[in-house]
Coordinates of C-alpha atoms in Angstrom, one line a residue:
X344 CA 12.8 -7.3 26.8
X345 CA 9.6 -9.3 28.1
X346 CA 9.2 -7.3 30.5
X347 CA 8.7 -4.6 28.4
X348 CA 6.2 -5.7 26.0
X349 CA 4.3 -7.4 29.6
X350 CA 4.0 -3.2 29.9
X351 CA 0.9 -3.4 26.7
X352 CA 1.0 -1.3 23.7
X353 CA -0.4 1.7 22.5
X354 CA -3.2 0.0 21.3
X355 CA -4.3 -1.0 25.0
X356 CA -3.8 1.7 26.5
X357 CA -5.9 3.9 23.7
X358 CA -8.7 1.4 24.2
X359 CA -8.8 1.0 27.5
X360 CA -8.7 5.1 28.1
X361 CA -11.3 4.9 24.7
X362 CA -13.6 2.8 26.8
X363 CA -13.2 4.6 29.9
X364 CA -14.3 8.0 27.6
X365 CA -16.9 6.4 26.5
X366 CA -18.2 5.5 29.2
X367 CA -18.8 8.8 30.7
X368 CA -20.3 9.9 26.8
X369 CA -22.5 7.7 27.6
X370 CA -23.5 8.5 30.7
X371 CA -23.7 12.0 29.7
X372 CA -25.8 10.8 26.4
X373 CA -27.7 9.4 29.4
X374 CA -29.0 12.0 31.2
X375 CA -29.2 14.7 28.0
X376 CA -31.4 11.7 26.6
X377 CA -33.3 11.6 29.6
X378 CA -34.3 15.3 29.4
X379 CA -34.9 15.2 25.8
X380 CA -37.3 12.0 25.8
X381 CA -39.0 13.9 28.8
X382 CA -39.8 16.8 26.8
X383 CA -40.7 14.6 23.5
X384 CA -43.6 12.7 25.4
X385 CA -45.0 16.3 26.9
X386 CA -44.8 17.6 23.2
X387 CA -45.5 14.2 21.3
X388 CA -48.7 12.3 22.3
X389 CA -49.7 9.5 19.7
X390 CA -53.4 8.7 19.4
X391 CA -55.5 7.3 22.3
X392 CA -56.3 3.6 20.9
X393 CA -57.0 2.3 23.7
X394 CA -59.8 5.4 25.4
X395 CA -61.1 5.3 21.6
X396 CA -62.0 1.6 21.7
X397 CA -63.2 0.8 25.3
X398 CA -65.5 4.0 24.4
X399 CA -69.3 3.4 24.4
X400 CA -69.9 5.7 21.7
X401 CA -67.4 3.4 19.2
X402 CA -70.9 0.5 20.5
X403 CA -73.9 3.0 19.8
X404 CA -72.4 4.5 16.7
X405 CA -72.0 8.0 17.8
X406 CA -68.5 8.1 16.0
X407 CA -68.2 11.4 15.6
X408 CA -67.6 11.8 19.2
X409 CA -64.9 9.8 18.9
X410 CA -62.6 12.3 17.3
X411 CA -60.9 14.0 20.4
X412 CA -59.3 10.7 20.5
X413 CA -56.9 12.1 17.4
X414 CA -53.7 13.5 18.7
X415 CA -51.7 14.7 16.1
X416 CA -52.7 16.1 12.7
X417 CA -52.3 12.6 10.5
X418 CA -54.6 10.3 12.8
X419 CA -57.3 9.3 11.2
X420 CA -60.1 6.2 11.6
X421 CA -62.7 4.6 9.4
X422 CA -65.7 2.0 10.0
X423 CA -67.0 -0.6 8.1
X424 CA -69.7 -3.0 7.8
X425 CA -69.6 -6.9 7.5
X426 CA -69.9 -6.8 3.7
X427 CA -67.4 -4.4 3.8
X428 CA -69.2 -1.3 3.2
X429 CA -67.3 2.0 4.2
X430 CA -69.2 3.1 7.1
X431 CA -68.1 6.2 8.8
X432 CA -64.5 7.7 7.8
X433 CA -62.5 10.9 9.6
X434 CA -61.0 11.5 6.4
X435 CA -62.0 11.5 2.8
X436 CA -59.3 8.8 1.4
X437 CA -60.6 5.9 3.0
X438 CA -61.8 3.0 0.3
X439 CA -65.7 3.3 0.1
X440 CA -65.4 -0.6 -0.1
X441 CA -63.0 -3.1 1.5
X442 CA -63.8 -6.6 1.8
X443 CA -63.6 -8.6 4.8
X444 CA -60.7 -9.9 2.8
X445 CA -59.0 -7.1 2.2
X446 CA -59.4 -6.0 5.9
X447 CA -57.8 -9.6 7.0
X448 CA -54.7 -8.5 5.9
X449 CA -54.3 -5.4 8.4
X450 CA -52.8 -5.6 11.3
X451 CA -54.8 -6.6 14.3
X452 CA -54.9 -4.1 17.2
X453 CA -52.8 -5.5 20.3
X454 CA -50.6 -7.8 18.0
X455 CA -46.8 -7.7 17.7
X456 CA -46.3 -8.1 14.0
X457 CA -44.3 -6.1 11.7
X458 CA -44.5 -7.0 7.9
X459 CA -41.9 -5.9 5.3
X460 CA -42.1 -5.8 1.3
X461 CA -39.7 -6.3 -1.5
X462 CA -39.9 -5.7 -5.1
X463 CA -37.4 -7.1 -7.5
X464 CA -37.2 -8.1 -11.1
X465 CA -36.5 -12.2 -12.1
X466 CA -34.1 -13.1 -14.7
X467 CA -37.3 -13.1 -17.3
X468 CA -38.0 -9.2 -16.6
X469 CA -41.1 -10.3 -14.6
X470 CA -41.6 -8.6 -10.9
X471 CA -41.7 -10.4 -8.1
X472 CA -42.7 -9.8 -4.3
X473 CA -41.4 -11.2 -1.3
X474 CA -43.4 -10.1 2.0
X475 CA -42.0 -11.1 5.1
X476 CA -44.0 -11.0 8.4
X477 CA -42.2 -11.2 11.6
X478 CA -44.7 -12.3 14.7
X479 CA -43.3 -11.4 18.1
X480 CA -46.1 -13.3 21.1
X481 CA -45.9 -14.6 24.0
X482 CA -47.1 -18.7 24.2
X483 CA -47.2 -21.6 26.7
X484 CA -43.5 -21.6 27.0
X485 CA -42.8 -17.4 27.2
X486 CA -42.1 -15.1 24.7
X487 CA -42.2 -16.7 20.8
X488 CA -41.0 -15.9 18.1
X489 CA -42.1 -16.4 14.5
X490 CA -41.3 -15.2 11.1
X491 CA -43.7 -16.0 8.0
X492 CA -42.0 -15.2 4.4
X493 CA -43.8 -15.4 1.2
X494 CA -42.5 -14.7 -2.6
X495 CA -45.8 -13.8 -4.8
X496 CA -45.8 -13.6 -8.7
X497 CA -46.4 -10.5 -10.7
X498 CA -49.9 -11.8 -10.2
X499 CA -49.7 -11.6 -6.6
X500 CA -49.6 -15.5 -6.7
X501 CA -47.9 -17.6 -3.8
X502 CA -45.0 -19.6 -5.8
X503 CA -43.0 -20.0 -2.3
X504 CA -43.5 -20.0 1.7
X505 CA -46.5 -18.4 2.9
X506 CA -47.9 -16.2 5.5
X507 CA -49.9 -18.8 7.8
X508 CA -53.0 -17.3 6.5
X509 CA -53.5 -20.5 3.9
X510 CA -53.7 -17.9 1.2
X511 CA -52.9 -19.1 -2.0
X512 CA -52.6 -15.8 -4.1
X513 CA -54.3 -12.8 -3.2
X514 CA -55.8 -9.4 -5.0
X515 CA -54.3 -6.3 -5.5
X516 CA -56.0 -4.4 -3.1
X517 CA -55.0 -7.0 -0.5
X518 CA -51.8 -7.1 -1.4
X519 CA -51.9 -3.1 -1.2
X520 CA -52.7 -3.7 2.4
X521 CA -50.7 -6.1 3.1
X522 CA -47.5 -4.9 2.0
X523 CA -48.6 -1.1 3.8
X524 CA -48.8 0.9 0.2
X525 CA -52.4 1.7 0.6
X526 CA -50.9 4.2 3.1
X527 CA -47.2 4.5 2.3
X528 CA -46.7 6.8 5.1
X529 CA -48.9 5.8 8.4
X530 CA -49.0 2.9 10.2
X531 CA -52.3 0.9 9.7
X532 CA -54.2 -1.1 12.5
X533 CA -57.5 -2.5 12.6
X534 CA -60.1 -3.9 15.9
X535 CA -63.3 -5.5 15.4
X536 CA -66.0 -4.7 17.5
X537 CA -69.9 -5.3 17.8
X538 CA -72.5 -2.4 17.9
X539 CA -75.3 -2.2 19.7
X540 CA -77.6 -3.8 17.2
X541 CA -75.5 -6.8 16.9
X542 CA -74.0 -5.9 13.9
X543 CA -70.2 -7.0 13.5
X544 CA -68.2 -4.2 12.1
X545 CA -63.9 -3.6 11.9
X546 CA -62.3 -0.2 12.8
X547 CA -59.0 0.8 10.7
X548 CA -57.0 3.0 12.8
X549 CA -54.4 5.0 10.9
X550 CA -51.3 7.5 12.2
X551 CA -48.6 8.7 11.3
X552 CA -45.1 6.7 10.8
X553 CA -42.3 8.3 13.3
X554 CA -39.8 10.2 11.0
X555 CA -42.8 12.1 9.1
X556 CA -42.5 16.0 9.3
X557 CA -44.5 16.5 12.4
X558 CA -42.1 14.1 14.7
X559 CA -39.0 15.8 12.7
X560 CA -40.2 19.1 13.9
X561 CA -40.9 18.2 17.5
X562 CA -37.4 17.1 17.0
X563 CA -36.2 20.3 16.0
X564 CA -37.9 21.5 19.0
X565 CA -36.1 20.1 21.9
X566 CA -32.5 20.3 20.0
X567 CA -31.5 23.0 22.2
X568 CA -31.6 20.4 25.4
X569 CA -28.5 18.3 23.6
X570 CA -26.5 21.7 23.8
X571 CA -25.9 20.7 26.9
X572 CA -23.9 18.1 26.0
X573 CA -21.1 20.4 24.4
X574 CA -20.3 21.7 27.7
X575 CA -19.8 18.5 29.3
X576 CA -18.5 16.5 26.4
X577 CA -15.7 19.7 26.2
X578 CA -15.1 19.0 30.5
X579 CA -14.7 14.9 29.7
X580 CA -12.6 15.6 26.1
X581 CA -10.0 18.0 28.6
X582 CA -9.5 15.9 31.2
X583 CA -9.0 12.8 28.8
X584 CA -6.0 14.5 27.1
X585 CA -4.3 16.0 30.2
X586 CA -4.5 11.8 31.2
X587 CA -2.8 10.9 27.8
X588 CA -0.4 13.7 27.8
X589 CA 1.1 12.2 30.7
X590 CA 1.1 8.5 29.0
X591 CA 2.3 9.4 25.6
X592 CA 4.0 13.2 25.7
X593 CA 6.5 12.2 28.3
X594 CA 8.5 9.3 26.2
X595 CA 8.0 11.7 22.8
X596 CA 9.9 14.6 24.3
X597 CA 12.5 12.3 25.0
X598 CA 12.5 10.9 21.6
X599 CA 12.8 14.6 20.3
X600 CA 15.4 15.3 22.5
X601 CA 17.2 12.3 21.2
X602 CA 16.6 13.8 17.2
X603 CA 17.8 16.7 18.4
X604 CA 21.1 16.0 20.4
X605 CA 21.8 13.7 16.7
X606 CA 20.9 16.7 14.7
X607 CA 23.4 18.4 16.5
X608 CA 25.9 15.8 16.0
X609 CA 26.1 14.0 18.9
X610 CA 25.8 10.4 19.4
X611 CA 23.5 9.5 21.7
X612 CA 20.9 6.5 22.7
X613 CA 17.4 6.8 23.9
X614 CA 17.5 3.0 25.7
X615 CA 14.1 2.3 27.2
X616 CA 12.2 5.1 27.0
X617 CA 9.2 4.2 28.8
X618 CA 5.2 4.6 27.4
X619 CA 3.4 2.2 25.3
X620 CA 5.0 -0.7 23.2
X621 CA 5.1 1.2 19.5
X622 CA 6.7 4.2 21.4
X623 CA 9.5 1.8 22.6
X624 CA 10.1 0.3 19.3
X625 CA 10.6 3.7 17.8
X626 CA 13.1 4.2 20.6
X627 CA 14.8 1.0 19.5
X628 CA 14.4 1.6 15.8
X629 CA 16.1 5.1 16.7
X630 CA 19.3 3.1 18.5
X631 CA 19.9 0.9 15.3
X632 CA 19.7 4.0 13.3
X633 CA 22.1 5.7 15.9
X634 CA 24.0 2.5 15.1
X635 CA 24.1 2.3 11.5
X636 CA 24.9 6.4 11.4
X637 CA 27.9 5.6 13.4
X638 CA 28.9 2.5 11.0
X639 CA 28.1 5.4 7.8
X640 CA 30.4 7.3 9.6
X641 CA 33.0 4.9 10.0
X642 CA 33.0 4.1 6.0
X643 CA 33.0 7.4 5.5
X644 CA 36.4 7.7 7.2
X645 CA 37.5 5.1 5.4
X646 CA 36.6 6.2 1.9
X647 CA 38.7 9.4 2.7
X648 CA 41.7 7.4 3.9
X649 CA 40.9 5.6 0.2
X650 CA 40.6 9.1 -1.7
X651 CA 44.0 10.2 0.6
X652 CA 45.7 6.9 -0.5
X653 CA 44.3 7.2 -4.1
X654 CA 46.6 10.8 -4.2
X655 CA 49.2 9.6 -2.3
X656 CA 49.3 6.7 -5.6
X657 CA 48.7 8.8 -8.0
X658 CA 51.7 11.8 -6.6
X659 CA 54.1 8.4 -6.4
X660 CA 53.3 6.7 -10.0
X661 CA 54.0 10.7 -11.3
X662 CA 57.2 11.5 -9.4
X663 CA 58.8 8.3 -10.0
X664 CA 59.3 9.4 -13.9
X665 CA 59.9 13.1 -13.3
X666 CA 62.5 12.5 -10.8
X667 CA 64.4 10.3 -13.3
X668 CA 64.0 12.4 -16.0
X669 CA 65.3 15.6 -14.3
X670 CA 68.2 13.6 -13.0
X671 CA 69.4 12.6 -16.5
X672 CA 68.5 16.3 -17.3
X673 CA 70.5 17.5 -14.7
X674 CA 73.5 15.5 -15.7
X675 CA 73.9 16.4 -19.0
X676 CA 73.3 19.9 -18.4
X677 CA 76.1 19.9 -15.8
X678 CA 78.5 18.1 -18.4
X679 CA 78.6 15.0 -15.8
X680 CA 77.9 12.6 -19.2
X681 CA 80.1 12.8 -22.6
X682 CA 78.5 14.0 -25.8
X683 CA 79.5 10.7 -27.2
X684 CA 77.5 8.8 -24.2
X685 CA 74.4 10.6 -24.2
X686 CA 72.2 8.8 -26.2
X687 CA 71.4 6.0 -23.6
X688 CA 70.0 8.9 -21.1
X689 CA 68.2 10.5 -24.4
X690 CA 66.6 7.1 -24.9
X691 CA 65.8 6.8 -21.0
X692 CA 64.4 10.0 -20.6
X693 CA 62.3 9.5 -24.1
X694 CA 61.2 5.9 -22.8
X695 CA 59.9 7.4 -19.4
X696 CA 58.3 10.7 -21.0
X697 CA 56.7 8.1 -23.0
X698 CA 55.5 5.8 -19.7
X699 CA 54.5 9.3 -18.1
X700 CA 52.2 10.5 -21.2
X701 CA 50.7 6.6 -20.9
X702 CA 49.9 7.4 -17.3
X703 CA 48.5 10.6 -17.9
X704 CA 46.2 9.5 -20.9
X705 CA 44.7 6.4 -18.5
X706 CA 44.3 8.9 -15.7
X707 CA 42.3 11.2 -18.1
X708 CA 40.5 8.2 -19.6
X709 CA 40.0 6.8 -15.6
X710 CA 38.2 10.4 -14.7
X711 CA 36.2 10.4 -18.6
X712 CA 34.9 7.3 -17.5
X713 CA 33.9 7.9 -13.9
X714 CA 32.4 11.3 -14.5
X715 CA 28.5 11.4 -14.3
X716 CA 27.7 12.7 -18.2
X717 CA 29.9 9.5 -19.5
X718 CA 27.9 8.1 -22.2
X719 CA 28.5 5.7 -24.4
X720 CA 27.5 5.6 -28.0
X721 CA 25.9 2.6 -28.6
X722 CA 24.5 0.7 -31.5
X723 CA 22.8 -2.8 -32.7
X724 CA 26.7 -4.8 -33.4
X725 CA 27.4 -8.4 -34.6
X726 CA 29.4 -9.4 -31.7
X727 CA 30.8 -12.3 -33.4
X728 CA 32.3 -10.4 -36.0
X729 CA 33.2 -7.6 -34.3
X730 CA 35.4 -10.1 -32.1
X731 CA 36.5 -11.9 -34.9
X732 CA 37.7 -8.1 -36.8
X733 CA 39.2 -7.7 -33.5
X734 CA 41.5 -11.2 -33.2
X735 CA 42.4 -10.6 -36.6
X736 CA 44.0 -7.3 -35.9
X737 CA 45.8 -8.5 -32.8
X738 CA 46.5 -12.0 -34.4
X739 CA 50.4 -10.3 -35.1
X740 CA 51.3 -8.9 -32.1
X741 CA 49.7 -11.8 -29.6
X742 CA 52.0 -14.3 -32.4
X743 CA 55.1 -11.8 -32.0
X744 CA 54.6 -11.7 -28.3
X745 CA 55.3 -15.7 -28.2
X746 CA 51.0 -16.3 -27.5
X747 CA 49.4 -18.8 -28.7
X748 CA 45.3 -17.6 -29.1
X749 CA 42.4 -20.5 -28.9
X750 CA 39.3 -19.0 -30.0
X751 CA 35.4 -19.8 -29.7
X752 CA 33.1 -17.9 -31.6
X753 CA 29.5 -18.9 -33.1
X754 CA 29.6 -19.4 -36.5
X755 CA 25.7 -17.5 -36.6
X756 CA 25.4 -13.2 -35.8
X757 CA 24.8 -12.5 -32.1
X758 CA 23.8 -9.1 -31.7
X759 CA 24.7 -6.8 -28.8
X760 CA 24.4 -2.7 -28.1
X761 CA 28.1 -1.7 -28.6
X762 CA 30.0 1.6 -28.1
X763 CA 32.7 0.0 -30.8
X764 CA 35.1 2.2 -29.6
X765 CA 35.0 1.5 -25.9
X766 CA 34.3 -2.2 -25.9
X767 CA 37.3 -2.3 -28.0
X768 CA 39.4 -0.4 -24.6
X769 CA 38.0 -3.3 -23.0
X770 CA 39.5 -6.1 -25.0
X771 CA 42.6 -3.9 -24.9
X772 CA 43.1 -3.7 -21.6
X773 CA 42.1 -7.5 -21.3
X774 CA 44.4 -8.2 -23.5
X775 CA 47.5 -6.2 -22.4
X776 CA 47.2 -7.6 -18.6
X777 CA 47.8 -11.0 -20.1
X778 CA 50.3 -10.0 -22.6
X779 CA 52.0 -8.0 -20.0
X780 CA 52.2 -10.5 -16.7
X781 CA 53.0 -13.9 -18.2
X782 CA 55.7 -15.8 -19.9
X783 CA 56.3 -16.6 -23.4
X784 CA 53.9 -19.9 -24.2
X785 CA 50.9 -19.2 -22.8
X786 CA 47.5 -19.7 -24.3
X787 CA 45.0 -17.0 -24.3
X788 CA 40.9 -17.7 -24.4
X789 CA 38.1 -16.3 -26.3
X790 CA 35.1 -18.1 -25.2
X791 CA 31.4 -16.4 -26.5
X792 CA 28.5 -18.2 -25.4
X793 CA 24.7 -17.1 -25.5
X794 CA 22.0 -17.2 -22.9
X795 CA 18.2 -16.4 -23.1
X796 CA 18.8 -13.1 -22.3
X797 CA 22.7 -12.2 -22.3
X798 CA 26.0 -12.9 -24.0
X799 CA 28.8 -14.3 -21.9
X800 CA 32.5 -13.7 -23.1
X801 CA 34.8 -15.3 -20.8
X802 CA 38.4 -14.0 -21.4
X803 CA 41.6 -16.4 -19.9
X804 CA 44.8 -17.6 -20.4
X805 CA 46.6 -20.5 -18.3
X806 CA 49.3 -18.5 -17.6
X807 CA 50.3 -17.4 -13.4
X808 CA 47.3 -16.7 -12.3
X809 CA 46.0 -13.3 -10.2
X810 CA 47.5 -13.4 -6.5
X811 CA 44.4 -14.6 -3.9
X812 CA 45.2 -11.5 -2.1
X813 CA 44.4 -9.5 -5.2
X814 CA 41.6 -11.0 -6.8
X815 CA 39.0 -9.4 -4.3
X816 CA 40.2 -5.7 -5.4
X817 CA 41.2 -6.0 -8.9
X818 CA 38.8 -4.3 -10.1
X819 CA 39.6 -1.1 -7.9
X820 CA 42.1 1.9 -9.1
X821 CA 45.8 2.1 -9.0
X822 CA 45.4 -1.8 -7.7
X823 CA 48.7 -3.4 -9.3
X824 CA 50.3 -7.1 -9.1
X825 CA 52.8 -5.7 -6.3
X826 CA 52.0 -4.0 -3.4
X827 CA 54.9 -1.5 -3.3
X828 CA 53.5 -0.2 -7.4
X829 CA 56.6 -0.9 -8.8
X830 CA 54.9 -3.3 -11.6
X831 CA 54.1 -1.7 -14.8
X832 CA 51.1 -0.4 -15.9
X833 CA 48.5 2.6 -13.7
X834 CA 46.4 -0.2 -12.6
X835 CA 43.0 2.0 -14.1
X836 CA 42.7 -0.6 -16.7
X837 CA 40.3 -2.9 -15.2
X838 CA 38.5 -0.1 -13.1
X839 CA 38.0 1.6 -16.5
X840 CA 36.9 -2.0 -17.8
X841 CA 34.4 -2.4 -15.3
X842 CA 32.8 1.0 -15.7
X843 CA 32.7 0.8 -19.3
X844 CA 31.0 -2.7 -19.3
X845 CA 28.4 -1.3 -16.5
X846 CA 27.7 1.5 -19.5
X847 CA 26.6 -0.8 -21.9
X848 CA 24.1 -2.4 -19.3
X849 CA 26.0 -5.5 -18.4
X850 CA 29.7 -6.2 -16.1
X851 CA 32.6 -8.2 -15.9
X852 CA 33.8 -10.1 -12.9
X853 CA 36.6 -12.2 -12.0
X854 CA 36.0 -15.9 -12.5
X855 CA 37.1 -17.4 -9.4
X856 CA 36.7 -21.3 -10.2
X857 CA 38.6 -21.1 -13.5
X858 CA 37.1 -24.0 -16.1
X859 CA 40.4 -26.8 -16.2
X860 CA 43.4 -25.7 -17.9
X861 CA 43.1 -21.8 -17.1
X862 CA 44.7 -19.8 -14.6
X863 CA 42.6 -16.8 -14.5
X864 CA 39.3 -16.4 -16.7
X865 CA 37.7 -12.8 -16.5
X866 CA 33.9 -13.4 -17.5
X867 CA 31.9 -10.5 -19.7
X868 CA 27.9 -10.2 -19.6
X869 CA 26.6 -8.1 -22.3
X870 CA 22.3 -8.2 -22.9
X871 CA 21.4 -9.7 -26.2
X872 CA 19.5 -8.1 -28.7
X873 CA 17.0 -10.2 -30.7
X874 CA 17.3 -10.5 -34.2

């Protein structure tokens, strides 16, 4: 068995063939990516920052020549003066003033620093604004990192962190540049320079954000390189499931052909079929199934020995009567017996015609009761008067019989769903069995007792007592006190007992640690209805 699970599961070997797969995607993704990026920069070429600014003209002021610096169709620039005075713009929706203060919150030109902006509503219904700056440099020690977090007021007041700029609370328009809404859609940069007159002056340098519609349709215009990658992905997809047909198909058709040869009836075991871990536990889950069919097979042979037994009882307890009827039939029809001593076989044959119509009637009441539309007719009973209506009718025949009968009952109502009529065949059966297989003296129990949910009746006598070797089966048909049936009774009243008491929801078993002073105590469970 170790060595089989040492062999990995399917798990393993889907991730380590998974990997392997995507692996070559990616290699693939690789070199279609490669192609692609190579015809993005040929038909994508951002602005020229850099030739703009190291341009002479940017010094003397000639910045109209400046212009074929603009690539694509959003780049735009704008000048001001020291006092913030809009200069010279490309475009028309440049601010015709922005302070030095407002330009010190752009981005410097050659700086790594992204900044991010937040708008959320406090507990109070005021706004608030957390800007967060991340600074990526390089110091004394290498590349540095810094991030710079600030959470402003609706007033664009500084009530945590800061920026590093020592700004306490700042304006709208600088928080408009700040947080990139100026320009919601293009990336914002700015370079101070001197001109040639000695004046100081900044430069905002604007283009477009990647993701706006001009890189989306250079996009769509290199999408037919990544068809490529069908062709090859198809080539790396086929060889990948020829590999795992071999792993995995091989011990599944044997499975099947396990299913199969047990569909067709025969028993068979699939053993160690080979292939990943949860394959060979299906192979072992199939054995104990193989198992357990065989085992539902066996009981199934023995419930038909059962059923042939259960005729072979029911064909004895019927000819056993018949045959000694026709005999005495036979004789006095053949003139073997005088007319004057024929009334002791009249009274025979009368007293098993009688025995024979009892047999019949609890073999019609045995199949009533075991058929599947049995239904009782139940209603809300006082229990302990019903038991106590009951006793009171028997109370003769249990005294004639030479009984003597203890009783138990609450004094107070304890309600129970009762068919009236069937619980009574269940006292009656109860009480015949005791009546029938002990001597003259004994004592017979009714004990009612109530539980938080249930009613227990707990019928007993101190009489002889149920044989051990019957007490696991009484409850079964035809089972009798003898093994050769030549007691009286069917033996159907306690497997009628026991189906009736399952009808009304509760059973009846056989007590097999009698309380002191009883021989055999038969216990009744019945759910209790409140009220």
């Amino acid at each position: 068995m170790k060595n089989r699970r040492e062999r990995g599961g399917l798990f393993g070997l889907l991730a380590r063939n998974y990997l392997l797969f995507t692996l070559v995607l990616l290699l693939l993704a690789g070199g279609v990516f490669a192609l692609w990026n190579a015809w993005l920069l040929n038909v994508y070429q951002p602005a020229d920052w850099p030739g703009l600014l190291g341009d002479h003209a940017l010094n003397e002021g000639s910045y109209e020549r400046l212009r074929h610096y603009l690539k694509g169709a959003g780049d735009a620039f704008a000048v001001y003066g020291a006092d913030g005075r809009l200069v010279y713009a490309t475009e028309e929706n440049f601010d015709p003033h922005c302070p030095p203060e407002v330009l010190e919150t752009v981005v410097p030109y050659g700086s790594s620093v992204e900044t991010q902006a937040f708008e959320k509503l406090a507990e109070d219904g005021s706004r608030r604004f957390l800007v967060i700056r991340h600074f990526y440099g390089e110091g004394a020690d290498g590349q540095e990192e810094r991030v710079d977090a600030a959470l402003l007021d609706q007033e664009y007041r500084v009530i945590f962190g800061g920026l590093g700029d020592g700004r306490s609370r700042y304006t709208p328009e600088e928080y408009a540049y700040l947080s990139g809404r100026r320009f919601p859609e293009d990336q914002l940069i700015r370079a101070e320079f001197t001109d040639t007159q000695g004046e100081r002056r900044t430069i905002l340098m604007r283009e477009k954000r990647m993701g706006t519609e001009e890189s989306y349709q250079s996009y769509l215009a290199a999408r037919w390189i990544w068809l490529l990658f069908l062709p090859l992905y198809l080539a790396a997809a086929g060889a990948f499931i020829v590999w795992m047909r071999r792993k995995i198909g091989r011990p599944l058709r044997r499975l099947n052909e396990a299913v199969e040869a047990q569909a067709r009836g025969q028993m068979v075991r699939v053993g160690d079929c080979g292939g990943p871990r949860e394959i060979r536990q299906i192979g072992e889950s199939f054995d104990r199934f193989a198992d357990r069919l065989a085992e539902s097979e066996g009981e199934r042979k023995r419930l038909d020995e059962g059923r042939q037994k259960l005729i072979a009882d029911i064909s004895h307890d019927l000819k056993t009567p018949i045959t000694v009827i026709a005999g005495y039939v036979d004789a006095i029809c053949d003139g073997k017996v005088p007319p004057g001593e024929q009334e002791p076989y009249l009274r025979a044959i009368q007293s098993r015609a009688q025995g024979l119509t009892e047999l019949i009637n609890a073999f019609h009441e045995y199949s009533k009761v075991e058929h599947p539309q049995f239904v009782l007719q139940l209603e809300r009973t006082d229990l302990c008067e019903y038991l106590r209506a009951y006793l009171a009718g028997k109370y003769d025949e249990i005294d004639l019989a030479g009984f003597t009968l203890e009783i138990s009952i609450p004094e107070r109502a304890v309600f129970c769903a009762l068919d009236r009529m069937q619980f009574r065949r269940v006292l009656d059966n109860l009480l015949s069995n005791a009546l029938r297989h002990n001597r003259l003296g004994t004592i017979l129990f009714f004990e009612l007792t109530q539980e938080e949910k249930t009613v227990l009746l707990r019928v007993g006598d101190n009489g002889d007592g149920i044989p051990p070797e019957r007490a696991q089966t009484i409850f079964e048909p035809f089972v009798v006190g003898s093994e050769a049936r030549s007691g009286k009774g069917s033996g159907l009243g306690l497997a009628i007992t026991r189906r009736v008491m399952e009808g009304h929801g509760g059973e009846i078993r056989l007590e097999p640690h009698p309380r002191p002073g009883r021989s055999t105590e038969f216990v009744l469970t019945l759910p209790r209805m409140e009220g």
